[in-house]
Amino acid sequence: MFPSLRFLLPTLLLPLVHAYFVVNSPAKGDEWINGQTWGVSWTKGLQDDVDAFDIELSRMSTDGIIYVASAVPALLGSFNLDISGLPAADDYYLLFINSTHGVLYGNSYAFSIVDSATNASTPKLDSSKPTVSVSGGPNPTAVFATTFPATANSAMGTYIIGTGVVGMMGLAVVSMMGGAWAVL
Ligand SMILES: *[C@@H]1O[C@H](CO)[C@@H](O)[C@H](O)[C@H]1NC(C)=O
Ligand SMILES: *[C@@H]1O[C@H](CO)[C@@H](O)[C@H](O)[C@H]1NC(C)=O
């Protein structure tokens, strides 16, 4: 529903608001295998005053948010995501959001997480970037277990992240904002 906005942004709005956010990976229809490491990457405008954001994994058909990483420096551009034990489904998407006030900056297309390879994508990894690990499904008690250090864009390391859900704040914002996030 929202991804089509991404194409309108650069052509229609960029000259006016400098707001621009494209999730390059996962790409539309990508298939990620549990137990492997996958690249997450994005491209954003520089003049939108968004220096960092939180990343959440969600699904279109069910409630619940899996917290991936918090305070991710926008300039990092990519990181590696090690997934295991996530429920297999074809309607996952990543949200790039400020979870404090719920403002959504961008989101990926829908992609799949599977337990074994049927049509797996090629992992787009960058060994110079940190690796974040998520495991298990939405969990009602956990929150972001790890926050990126301010220097993460120059550091190489592994961050072990818990998963969890805190209700529907992120998704509620998605529906409320509709097309409006383009001008944030
Ligand atoms: C395999 O995945 C690609 C996208 O990664 C998709 O375009 C293609 O249709 C898929 N093929 C099958 C047989 O599912
Ligand atoms: C989210 O917004 C709050 C309030 O503006 C800010 O203090 C916080 O740093 C932001 N979060 C991130 C990850 O940038």
Coordinates of N, CA, C and O and ligand atoms in Angstrom, one line a residue:
M1 N 0.8 -1.2 0.0 CA 0.0 0.0 0.0 C 0.9 1.3 0.0 O 0.7 2.1 -0.8
F2 N 1.8 1.4 0.9 CA 2.6 2.6 1.0 C 3.8 2.6 0.0 O 4.2 3.7 -0.3
P3 N 4.3 1.5 -0.3 CA 5.6 1.5 -1.1 C 5.4 2.4 -2.4 O 6.4 3.0 -2.8
S4 N 4.3 2.5 -3.0 CA 4.1 3.2 -4.2 C 4.5 4.7 -3.9 O 4.9 5.4 -4.8
L5 N 4.3 5.2 -2.7 CA 4.6 6.5 -2.4 C 6.1 6.8 -2.6 O 6.5 8.0 -3.0
R6 N 6.9 5.8 -2.5 CA 8.3 6.0 -2.6 C 8.7 6.5 -4.0 O 9.6 7.2 -4.2
F7 N 7.9 6.1 -5.0 CA 8.2 6.6 -6.3 C 7.7 8.0 -6.6 O 8.3 8.7 -7.4
L8 N 6.7 8.4 -5.8 CA 6.2 9.7 -6.0 C 7.1 10.7 -5.3 O 7.3 11.9 -5.8
L9 N 7.8 10.3 -4.2 CA 8.6 11.2 -3.4 C 9.6 12.0 -4.2 O 9.6 13.2 -4.3
P10 N 10.5 11.2 -4.9 CA 11.6 12.0 -5.5 C 11.1 12.9 -6.6 O 11.6 14.0 -6.8
T11 N 10.1 12.5 -7.4 CA 9.7 13.2 -8.5 C 8.8 14.4 -8.1 O 8.9 15.5 -8.7
L12 N 7.9 14.2 -7.2 CA 6.9 15.2 -6.9 C 7.3 16.1 -5.7 O 7.1 17.3 -5.7
L13 N 8.0 15.5 -4.7 CA 8.1 16.2 -3.4 C 9.5 16.6 -3.1 O 9.8 17.6 -2.4
L14 N 10.5 15.9 -3.7 CA 11.9 16.2 -3.3 C 12.3 17.7 -3.4 O 12.9 18.3 -2.5
P15 N 11.9 18.3 -4.5 CA 12.3 19.7 -4.7 C 11.7 20.6 -3.6 O 12.2 21.7 -3.3
L16 N 10.6 20.2 -3.0 CA 10.0 21.0 -2.0 C 10.4 20.8 -0.6 O 10.6 21.7 0.2
V17 N 10.5 19.5 -0.2 CA 10.7 19.2 1.2 C 12.0 18.5 1.5 O 12.3 18.3 2.7
H18 N 12.8 18.0 0.6 CA 14.0 17.3 0.9 C 13.8 16.0 1.6 O 14.7 15.5 2.2
A19 N 12.6 15.5 1.7 CA 12.3 14.3 2.4 C 12.4 13.1 1.4 O 11.6 13.1 0.5
Y20 N 13.2 12.2 1.7 CA 13.5 11.1 0.7 C 14.0 9.9 1.5 O 15.0 10.1 2.2
F21 N 13.4 8.8 1.4 CA 13.8 7.6 2.1 C 13.4 6.4 1.3 O 12.3 6.1 1.0
V22 N 14.4 5.6 0.9 CA 14.2 4.4 0.1 C 14.9 3.3 0.8 O 16.1 3.3 1.2
V23 N 14.2 2.2 1.1 CA 14.7 1.0 1.6 C 15.2 0.1 0.4 O 14.4 -0.3 -0.4
N24 N 16.5 -0.1 0.3 CA 17.0 -0.9 -0.8 C 16.9 -2.4 -0.6 O 16.7 -3.2 -1.5
S25 N 17.2 -2.8 0.7 CA 17.1 -4.2 1.0 C 16.5 -4.3 2.4 O 17.0 -3.6 3.3
P26 N 15.5 -5.1 2.7 CA 15.0 -6.1 1.7 C 14.2 -5.4 0.6 O 13.5 -4.4 0.8
A27 N 14.3 -6.0 -0.6 CA 13.6 -5.6 -1.8 C 12.3 -6.3 -1.9 O 12.1 -7.4 -1.2
K28 N 11.4 -5.8 -2.7 CA 10.1 -6.4 -2.9 C 10.2 -7.9 -3.3 O 10.9 -8.3 -4.2
G29 N 9.5 -8.8 -2.5 CA 9.5 -10.2 -2.8 C 10.7 -11.0 -2.4 O 10.8 -12.2 -2.6
D30 N 11.7 -10.3 -1.7 CA 12.9 -11.0 -1.3 C 12.4 -12.2 -0.4 O 11.4 -12.1 0.3
E31 N 13.3 -13.2 -0.3 CA 13.0 -14.3 0.5 C 14.2 -14.6 1.4 O 15.3 -14.9 0.9
W32 N 14.1 -14.4 2.7 CA 15.1 -14.5 3.6 C 15.0 -15.8 4.4 O 13.8 -16.2 4.8
I33 N 16.1 -16.5 4.6 CA 16.0 -17.8 5.3 C 16.4 -17.7 6.8 O 17.4 -17.0 7.1
N34 N 15.5 -18.2 7.7 CA 15.9 -18.3 9.1 C 17.2 -19.0 9.3 O 17.5 -19.9 8.6
G35 N 18.0 -18.4 10.2 CA 19.3 -19.0 10.5 C 20.5 -18.5 9.6 O 21.6 -18.9 9.8
Q36 N 20.1 -17.5 8.8 CA 21.2 -16.8 8.0 C 21.2 -15.3 8.2 O 20.3 -14.8 8.9
T37 N 22.2 -14.7 7.7 CA 22.4 -13.3 7.9 C 22.1 -12.5 6.6 O 22.6 -12.9 5.5
W38 N 21.4 -11.4 6.7 CA 20.9 -10.7 5.5 C 21.2 -9.2 5.7 O 21.2 -8.7 6.7
G39 N 21.4 -8.6 4.5 CA 21.7 -7.2 4.6 C 20.5 -6.3 4.5 O 19.6 -6.5 3.8
V40 N 20.5 -5.3 5.4 CA 19.4 -4.2 5.4 C 20.1 -3.0 5.0 O 21.1 -2.6 5.5
S41 N 19.5 -2.3 4.0 CA 20.2 -1.0 3.5 C 19.1 0.0 3.1 O 18.0 -0.4 2.7
W42 N 19.5 1.2 3.2 CA 18.6 2.3 2.9 C 19.3 3.5 2.3 O 20.6 3.6 2.4
T43 N 18.6 4.4 1.6 CA 19.2 5.6 1.1 C 18.2 6.7 1.5 O 17.0 6.6 1.3
K44 N 18.7 7.7 2.1 CA 17.8 8.8 2.5 C 18.4 10.2 2.1 O 19.6 10.3 2.0
G45 N 17.5 11.2 2.1 CA 17.9 12.5 1.9 C 18.7 13.0 3.1 O 18.6 12.5 4.2
L46 N 19.6 14.0 2.9 CA 20.4 14.5 3.9 C 19.9 15.7 4.7 O 20.4 16.1 5.7
Q47 N 18.9 16.3 4.1 CA 18.4 17.6 4.7 C 17.1 17.5 5.4 O 16.3 18.4 5.5
D48 N 16.8 16.3 6.0 CA 15.5 16.1 6.6 C 15.6 16.1 8.2 O 14.7 15.8 8.9
D49 N 16.8 16.4 8.7 CA 17.0 16.4 10.1 C 16.8 15.1 10.8 O 16.6 15.1 12.0
V50 N 16.8 14.0 10.1 CA 16.6 12.7 10.7 C 18.0 12.1 10.8 O 18.6 11.6 9.8
D51 N 18.6 12.1 12.0 CA 19.9 11.6 12.2 C 20.0 10.1 12.6 O 21.0 9.4 12.4
A52 N 18.8 9.6 13.2 CA 18.8 8.2 13.7 C 17.3 7.8 13.7 O 16.4 8.6 13.7
F53 N 17.1 6.5 13.7 CA 15.8 6.0 13.8 C 15.8 4.6 14.4 O 16.9 4.0 14.6
D54 N 14.7 4.1 14.7 CA 14.5 2.7 15.2 C 14.0 1.9 14.1 O 13.3 2.3 13.2
I55 N 14.3 0.6 14.1 CA 13.9 -0.3 13.0 C 13.1 -1.5 13.7 O 13.5 -2.1 14.6
E56 N 11.9 -1.6 13.1 CA 11.0 -2.7 13.6 C 10.6 -3.6 12.5 O 10.5 -3.1 11.3
L57 N 10.3 -4.8 12.8 CA 9.9 -5.8 11.8 C 8.4 -6.1 12.1 O 8.1 -6.4 13.3
S58 N 7.6 -6.0 11.1 CA 6.2 -6.3 11.4 C 5.6 -7.1 10.2 O 6.3 -7.3 9.2
R59 N 4.3 -7.5 10.4 CA 3.7 -8.2 9.3 C 2.3 -7.5 9.0 O 1.7 -6.9 9.8
M60 N 1.9 -7.7 7.7 CA 0.7 -7.0 7.3 C -0.5 -7.7 7.9 O -1.5 -7.1 8.2
S61 N -0.5 -9.0 8.1 CA -1.7 -9.8 8.4 C -1.9 -10.0 9.9 O -2.9 -10.5 10.3
T62 N -0.9 -9.8 10.7 CA -1.0 -10.1 12.1 C -0.4 -8.9 12.9 O 0.4 -8.2 12.4
D63 N -0.9 -8.8 14.1 CA -0.5 -7.8 15.0 C 0.9 -8.1 15.5 O 1.3 -9.3 15.5
G64 N 1.6 -7.2 16.1 CA 2.8 -7.5 16.8 C 4.0 -6.9 16.1 O 4.1 -6.8 14.8
I65 N 5.0 -6.5 16.8 CA 6.2 -5.9 16.3 C 7.4 -6.6 16.9 O 7.4 -6.9 18.1
I66 N 8.3 -6.9 16.0 CA 9.6 -7.5 16.5 C 10.6 -6.3 16.4 O 10.9 -5.7 15.3
Y67 N 11.2 -6.0 17.6 CA 12.1 -4.9 17.6 C 13.5 -5.3 17.1 O 14.0 -6.3 17.5
V68 N 14.0 -4.6 16.1 CA 15.2 -5.0 15.4 C 16.4 -4.3 16.0 O 17.3 -4.8 16.5
A69 N 16.3 -2.9 16.0 CA 17.4 -2.2 16.5 C 16.9 -0.7 16.8 O 16.1 -0.2 16.1
S70 N 17.5 -0.1 17.8 CA 17.1 1.2 18.1 C 18.3 2.2 18.0 O 19.5 1.8 18.1
A71 N 18.0 3.4 17.7 CA 19.0 4.5 17.5 C 20.0 4.2 16.5 O 21.2 4.3 16.6
V72 N 19.5 3.7 15.4 CA 20.4 3.3 14.2 C 20.8 4.6 13.5 O 19.9 5.4 13.1
P73 N 22.1 4.9 13.5 CA 22.5 6.2 12.8 C 22.1 6.1 11.3 O 22.4 5.2 10.6
A74 N 21.5 7.2 10.9 CA 21.0 7.2 9.5 C 22.2 7.1 8.5 O 22.0 6.4 7.5
L75 N 23.3 7.6 8.9 CA 24.5 7.6 8.0 C 25.1 6.2 7.8 O 25.9 6.0 7.0
L76 N 24.7 5.3 8.7 CA 25.3 3.9 8.7 C 24.9 3.3 7.3 O 25.7 2.6 6.7
G77 N 23.7 3.6 6.8 CA 23.3 3.2 5.5 C 23.0 1.7 5.3 O 22.2 1.3 4.4
S78 N 23.6 0.9 6.1 CA 23.3 -0.6 6.1 C 23.8 -1.3 7.3 O 24.6 -0.7 8.0
F79 N 23.2 -2.4 7.6 CA 23.8 -3.3 8.6 C 23.3 -4.7 8.2 O 22.6 -4.9 7.3
N80 N 23.9 -5.7 8.9 CA 23.6 -7.1 8.7 C 22.6 -7.6 9.7 O 22.8 -7.3 10.9
L81 N 21.6 -8.3 9.3 CA 20.6 -8.8 10.2 C 20.6 -10.3 10.2 O 20.3 -11.0 9.2
D82 N 20.9 -10.9 11.4 CA 21.0 -12.3 11.6 C 19.6 -12.8 12.1 O 19.3 -12.3 13.2
I83 N 18.9 -13.5 11.4 CA 17.6 -13.9 11.9 C 17.5 -15.4 12.2 O 18.1 -16.2 11.5
S84 N 16.8 -15.7 13.2 CA 16.5 -17.1 13.5 C 15.2 -17.3 14.3 O 14.8 -16.5 15.1
G85 N 14.5 -18.4 14.0 CA 13.3 -18.7 14.7 C 12.2 -17.7 14.5 O 11.2 -17.7 15.2
L86 N 12.2 -16.9 13.4 CA 11.1 -16.0 13.2 C 10.0 -16.8 12.5 O 10.3 -17.7 11.6
P87 N 8.7 -16.5 12.8 CA 7.7 -17.3 12.1 C 7.7 -17.1 10.6 O 7.9 -16.0 10.1
A88 N 7.6 -18.2 9.9 CA 7.7 -18.1 8.4 C 6.4 -17.4 7.9 O 5.3 -17.7 8.3
A89 N 6.6 -16.5 7.0 CA 5.5 -15.7 6.5 C 6.0 -14.9 5.3 O 7.2 -14.7 5.1
D90 N 5.0 -14.5 4.4 CA 5.4 -13.8 3.2 C 5.0 -12.3 3.2 O 4.9 -11.7 2.2
D91 N 4.6 -11.8 4.4 CA 4.1 -10.5 4.5 C 4.9 -9.6 5.5 O 4.3 -8.7 6.2
Y92 N 6.1 -9.9 5.7 CA 7.0 -9.1 6.6 C 7.3 -7.7 5.9 O 7.5 -7.7 4.7
Y93 N 7.5 -6.7 6.7 CA 8.1 -5.5 6.2 C 8.9 -4.8 7.3 O 8.5 -5.0 8.5
L94 N 9.9 -4.0 7.0 CA 10.6 -3.3 8.0 C 10.2 -1.9 8.0 O 9.9 -1.2 7.0
L95 N 10.0 -1.4 9.3 CA 9.6 0.0 9.5 C 10.8 0.8 10.0 O 11.5 0.3 10.9
F96 N 11.1 1.9 9.4 CA 12.1 2.9 9.9 C 11.4 4.0 10.6 O 10.7 4.8 9.9
I97 N 11.5 4.1 11.9 CA 10.5 4.8 12.6 C 11.2 5.4 13.9 O 12.2 5.0 14.3
N98 N 10.6 6.5 14.4 CA 11.0 6.9 15.7 C 10.0 6.3 16.7 O 8.8 6.8 16.7
S99 N 10.3 5.3 17.4 CA 9.3 4.6 18.2 C 8.9 5.4 19.5 O 8.0 5.1 20.1
T100 N 9.6 6.5 19.7 CA 9.2 7.4 20.9 C 8.0 8.1 20.5 O 7.0 8.1 21.3
H101 N 7.9 8.8 19.4 CA 6.7 9.5 19.1 C 6.0 8.9 17.9 O 5.0 9.4 17.4
G102 N 6.5 7.8 17.3 CA 5.7 7.1 16.3 C 5.8 7.6 14.9 O 5.0 7.2 14.0
V103 N 6.7 8.6 14.6 CA 6.8 9.1 13.3 C 7.5 8.1 12.4 O 8.6 7.7 12.7
L104 N 6.9 7.7 11.3 CA 7.5 6.8 10.3 C 8.2 7.5 9.2 O 7.7 8.5 8.6
Y105 N 9.5 7.1 9.0 CA 10.3 7.8 8.0 C 10.3 7.0 6.7 O 10.4 7.6 5.6
G106 N 10.2 5.7 6.8 CA 10.2 4.9 5.6 C 9.8 3.4 5.9 O 9.8 3.0 7.1
N107 N 9.6 2.6 4.9 CA 9.3 1.2 5.1 C 9.7 0.4 3.9 O 9.8 1.0 2.8
S108 N 10.0 -0.9 4.1 CA 10.4 -1.7 3.0 C 9.1 -2.2 2.3 O 8.0 -2.1 2.8
Y109 N 9.3 -2.8 1.1 CA 8.3 -3.6 0.5 C 8.1 -4.9 1.4 O 8.9 -5.2 2.2
A110 N 7.0 -5.6 1.1 CA 6.8 -6.9 1.7 C 7.8 -7.8 1.2 O 8.2 -7.8 0.1
F111 N 8.3 -8.7 2.2 CA 9.2 -9.7 1.8 C 8.9 -10.9 2.7 O 8.1 -10.9 3.6
S112 N 9.6 -12.1 2.3 CA 9.3 -13.3 3.0 C 10.4 -13.8 3.9 O 11.6 -13.5 3.7
I113 N 10.0 -14.4 5.0 CA 11.0 -15.1 5.8 C 10.6 -16.6 5.8 O 9.4 -16.9 6.1
V114 N 11.5 -17.5 5.5 CA 11.2 -18.9 5.3 C 12.1 -19.7 6.1 O 13.2 -19.2 6.5
D115 N 11.8 -21.0 6.4 CA 12.6 -21.9 7.1 C 13.7 -22.6 6.3 O 14.7 -23.0 6.8
S116 N 13.3 -22.8 5.0 CA 14.3 -23.4 4.1 C 14.2 -22.8 2.8 O 13.1 -22.2 2.5
A117 N 15.2 -22.9 2.0 CA 15.3 -22.2 0.7 C 14.3 -22.8 -0.3 O 14.4 -24.0 -0.6
T118 N 13.5 -22.0 -0.8 CA 12.7 -22.4 -2.0 C 13.1 -21.5 -3.2 O 13.3 -21.9 -4.3
N119 N 13.3 -20.2 -2.9 CA 13.6 -19.2 -3.9 C 14.4 -18.1 -3.2 O 14.0 -16.9 -3.3
A120 N 15.4 -18.5 -2.5 CA 16.1 -17.5 -1.6 C 16.8 -16.4 -2.4 O 17.2 -16.6 -3.5
S121 N 16.8 -15.2 -1.8 CA 17.5 -14.1 -2.3 C 19.0 -14.3 -2.0 O 19.4 -15.1 -1.2
T122 N 19.8 -13.5 -2.6 CA 21.2 -13.4 -2.3 C 21.4 -12.4 -1.2 O 21.0 -11.3 -1.3
P123 N 22.0 -12.9 -0.1 CA 22.3 -11.9 1.0 C 23.2 -10.8 0.5 O 24.2 -11.0 -0.1
K124 N 22.8 -9.6 0.8 CA 23.6 -8.4 0.4 C 24.3 -7.9 1.6 O 23.8 -7.0 2.3
L125 N 25.4 -8.6 2.0 CA 26.1 -8.3 3.2 C 27.2 -7.3 3.0 O 27.8 -7.2 2.0
D126 N 27.4 -6.5 4.1 CA 28.6 -5.6 4.1 C 29.4 -5.9 5.4 O 28.9 -5.5 6.5
S127 N 30.5 -6.5 5.2 CA 31.3 -7.0 6.4 C 31.9 -5.8 7.2 O 32.3 -6.0 8.3
S128 N 31.8 -4.6 6.6 CA 32.3 -3.5 7.4 C 31.3 -2.9 8.4 O 31.5 -2.0 9.1
K129 N 30.0 -3.4 8.3 CA 28.9 -2.9 9.1 C 28.6 -3.9 10.2 O 28.9 -5.1 10.2
P130 N 28.0 -3.4 11.3 CA 27.6 -4.2 12.4 C 26.6 -5.3 12.0 O 25.9 -5.1 11.0
T131 N 26.5 -6.3 12.8 CA 25.5 -7.3 12.7 C 24.6 -7.3 13.9 O 25.0 -7.3 15.0
V132 N 23.3 -7.3 13.6 CA 22.3 -7.4 14.6 C 21.6 -8.7 14.6 O 21.4 -9.2 13.5
S133 N 21.3 -9.3 15.7 CA 20.6 -10.6 15.7 C 19.2 -10.5 16.3 O 19.0 -9.8 17.3
V134 N 18.2 -11.1 15.6 CA 16.9 -11.2 16.2 C 16.5 -12.6 16.1 O 16.8 -13.3 15.2
S135 N 15.7 -13.0 17.1 CA 15.2 -14.4 17.1 C 13.8 -14.5 17.8 O 13.5 -13.6 18.6
G136 N 13.1 -15.4 17.4 CA 11.7 -15.6 17.9 C 10.7 -14.6 17.4 O 11.1 -13.7 16.6
G137 N 9.5 -14.8 17.7 CA 8.4 -13.9 17.2 C 8.2 -12.8 18.1 O 8.9 -12.5 19.0
P138 N 7.1 -12.1 17.8 CA 6.7 -11.0 18.7 C 6.6 -11.4 20.1 O 6.0 -12.5 20.4
N139 N 7.0 -10.7 21.1 CA 7.0 -11.0 22.5 C 6.4 -9.9 23.3 O 6.9 -8.8 23.2
P140 N 5.4 -10.1 24.1 CA 4.8 -9.0 24.8 C 5.6 -8.3 25.8 O 5.2 -7.2 26.3
T141 N 6.7 -8.9 26.3 CA 7.4 -8.3 27.4 C 8.7 -7.6 27.0 O 9.2 -6.7 27.6
A142 N 9.3 -8.0 25.9 CA 10.6 -7.5 25.5 C 10.5 -6.2 24.8 O 9.5 -5.8 24.2
V143 N 11.5 -5.4 24.8 CA 11.7 -4.2 24.1 C 13.0 -4.2 23.4 O 13.7 -5.2 23.4
F144 N 13.4 -3.1 22.8 CA 14.7 -3.1 22.2 C 15.7 -3.4 23.3 O 15.8 -2.7 24.3
A145 N 16.5 -4.5 23.1 CA 17.5 -4.9 24.1 C 18.8 -4.1 23.9 O 19.6 -4.0 24.9
T146 N 19.1 -3.6 22.7 CA 20.3 -3.0 22.5 C 20.1 -1.8 21.6 O 19.3 -1.8 20.7
T147 N 20.8 -0.7 22.0 CA 20.8 0.5 21.2 C 22.2 0.7 20.5 O 23.2 0.4 21.1
F148 N 22.1 1.1 19.3 CA 23.4 1.3 18.6 C 24.2 2.4 19.3 O 23.6 3.4 19.7
P149 N 25.5 2.2 19.5 CA 26.3 3.2 20.0 C 26.4 4.3 19.0 O 26.3 4.1 17.8
A150 N 26.7 5.6 19.4 CA 26.8 6.7 18.5 C 27.8 6.5 17.4 O 27.7 7.1 16.3
T151 N 28.8 5.7 17.7 CA 29.9 5.5 16.8 C 29.7 4.3 15.9 O 30.6 3.9 15.2
A152 N 28.5 3.8 15.8 CA 28.3 2.5 15.1 C 28.7 2.5 13.7 O 29.0 1.5 13.1
N153 N 28.6 3.7 13.1 CA 28.9 3.8 11.7 C 30.4 3.5 11.4 O 30.7 3.3 10.2
S154 N 31.2 3.6 12.4 CA 32.6 3.3 12.1 C 33.0 2.0 12.8 O 34.1 1.5 12.6
A155 N 32.2 1.5 13.6 CA 32.6 0.3 14.4 C 32.1 -1.0 13.7 O 31.1 -1.0 13.0
M156 N 32.8 -2.0 14.0 CA 32.3 -3.3 13.5 C 32.1 -4.1 14.7 O 32.9 -4.2 15.6
G157 N 30.9 -4.7 14.8 CA 30.6 -5.5 16.0 C 29.4 -6.3 15.8 O 28.7 -6.3 14.8
T158 N 29.0 -7.0 16.9 CA 27.8 -7.8 16.9 C 26.9 -7.3 18.0 O 27.4 -7.2 19.1
Y159 N 25.7 -7.1 17.7 CA 24.8 -6.7 18.7 C 23.7 -7.7 18.8 O 23.1 -8.1 17.8
I160 N 23.5 -8.2 20.0 CA 22.5 -9.2 20.2 C 21.2 -8.5 20.7 O 21.2 -7.8 21.7
I161 N 20.2 -8.6 20.0 CA 18.9 -7.8 20.2 C 17.8 -8.8 20.7 O 17.7 -9.8 20.1
G162 N 17.1 -8.4 21.6 CA 15.9 -9.1 22.0 C 14.7 -8.8 21.0 O 14.9 -7.9 20.2
T163 N 13.7 -9.5 21.1 CA 12.5 -9.1 20.3 C 11.3 -8.9 21.2 O 11.3 -9.3 22.3
G164 N 10.3 -8.2 20.7 CA 9.2 -7.9 21.5 C 8.1 -7.2 20.8 O 8.2 -6.8 19.6
V165 N 7.1 -6.9 21.5 CA 6.0 -6.1 21.0 C 5.5 -5.2 22.1 O 5.5 -5.5 23.2
V166 N 5.1 -4.0 21.7 CA 4.5 -3.1 22.7 C 3.1 -2.6 22.1 O 2.8 -1.4 22.1
G167 N 2.4 -3.5 21.6 CA 1.1 -3.1 21.1 C 1.2 -2.5 19.7 O 2.2 -2.8 18.9
M168 N 0.3 -1.7 19.3 CA 0.1 -1.4 17.9 C 0.6 0.0 17.5 O 0.1 0.6 16.5
M169 N 1.4 0.6 18.4 CA 1.7 2.0 18.1 C 2.2 2.3 16.7 O 1.7 3.1 16.0
G170 N 3.2 1.5 16.4 CA 3.8 1.7 15.0 C 2.8 1.5 13.9 O 2.8 2.3 13.0
L171 N 2.0 0.5 14.0 CA 1.1 0.2 12.9 C 0.0 1.3 12.9 O -0.5 1.7 11.8
A172 N -0.4 1.7 14.1 CA -1.5 2.7 14.1 C -1.0 4.0 13.4 O -1.8 4.6 12.7
V173 N 0.2 4.3 13.6 CA 0.8 5.5 13.0 C 0.8 5.3 11.5 O 0.4 6.2 10.7
V174 N 1.1 4.1 11.0 CA 1.2 3.9 9.6 C -0.2 4.2 9.0 O -0.3 4.9 8.0
S175 N -1.3 3.7 9.7 CA -2.6 3.9 9.0 C -3.0 5.4 9.2 O -3.6 5.9 8.3
M176 N -2.7 6.0 10.3 CA -3.1 7.3 10.5 C -2.4 8.3 9.6 O -3.0 9.2 9.0
M177 N -1.1 8.0 9.4 CA -0.3 8.9 8.6 C -0.7 8.8 7.1 O -0.7 9.8 6.4
G178 N -1.0 7.6 6.7 CA -1.3 7.4 5.3 C -0.3 8.0 4.4 O 0.9 7.7 4.5
G179 N -0.7 8.8 3.5 CA 0.2 9.4 2.6 C 1.0 10.6 3.2 O 1.8 11.2 2.5
A180 N 0.7 10.9 4.4 CA 1.2 12.2 4.9 C 2.7 12.1 5.3 O 3.4 13.1 5.4
W181 N 3.2 10.9 5.5 CA 4.6 10.8 6.0 C 5.6 11.4 5.0 O 6.7 11.7 5.3
A182 N 5.1 11.5 3.8 CA 6.0 12.0 2.7 C 6.6 13.4 3.0 O 7.7 13.7 2.6
V183 N 5.8 14.1 3.8 CA 6.3 15.5 4.0 C 6.8 15.7 5.4 O 7.0 16.9 5.8
L184 N 7.1 14.7 6.2 CA 7.6 14.8 7.5 C 9.0 15.4 7.5 O 9.8 15.0 6.7
Ligands
LIG1 C1 11.7 -15.7 -6.8 O1 11.9 -14.4 -6.1 C2 12.0 -13.3 -6.9 C3 12.3 -12.1 -6.1 O2 13.3 -12.3 -5.2 C4 10.6 -13.2 -7.7 O3 10.7 -12.1 -8.6 C5 10.3 -14.4 -8.4 O4 9.0 -14.3 -9.0 C6 10.3 -15.6 -7.5 N1 10.1 -16.9 -8.2 C7 9.3 -17.8 -7.8 C8 9.2 -19.0 -8.6 O5 8.6 -17.7 -6.7
LIG2 C1 13.0 10.2 18.6 O1 12.5 11.5 18.9 C2 12.8 11.9 20.2 C3 12.1 13.2 20.4 O2 12.2 14.1 19.3 C4 14.4 12.1 20.2 O3 14.8 12.5 21.5 C5 15.0 10.7 20.0 O4 16.4 10.8 19.9 C6 14.5 10.2 18.6 N1 14.9 8.8 18.4 C7 15.9 8.5 17.6 C8 16.2 7.0 17.5 O5 16.5 9.3 16.9

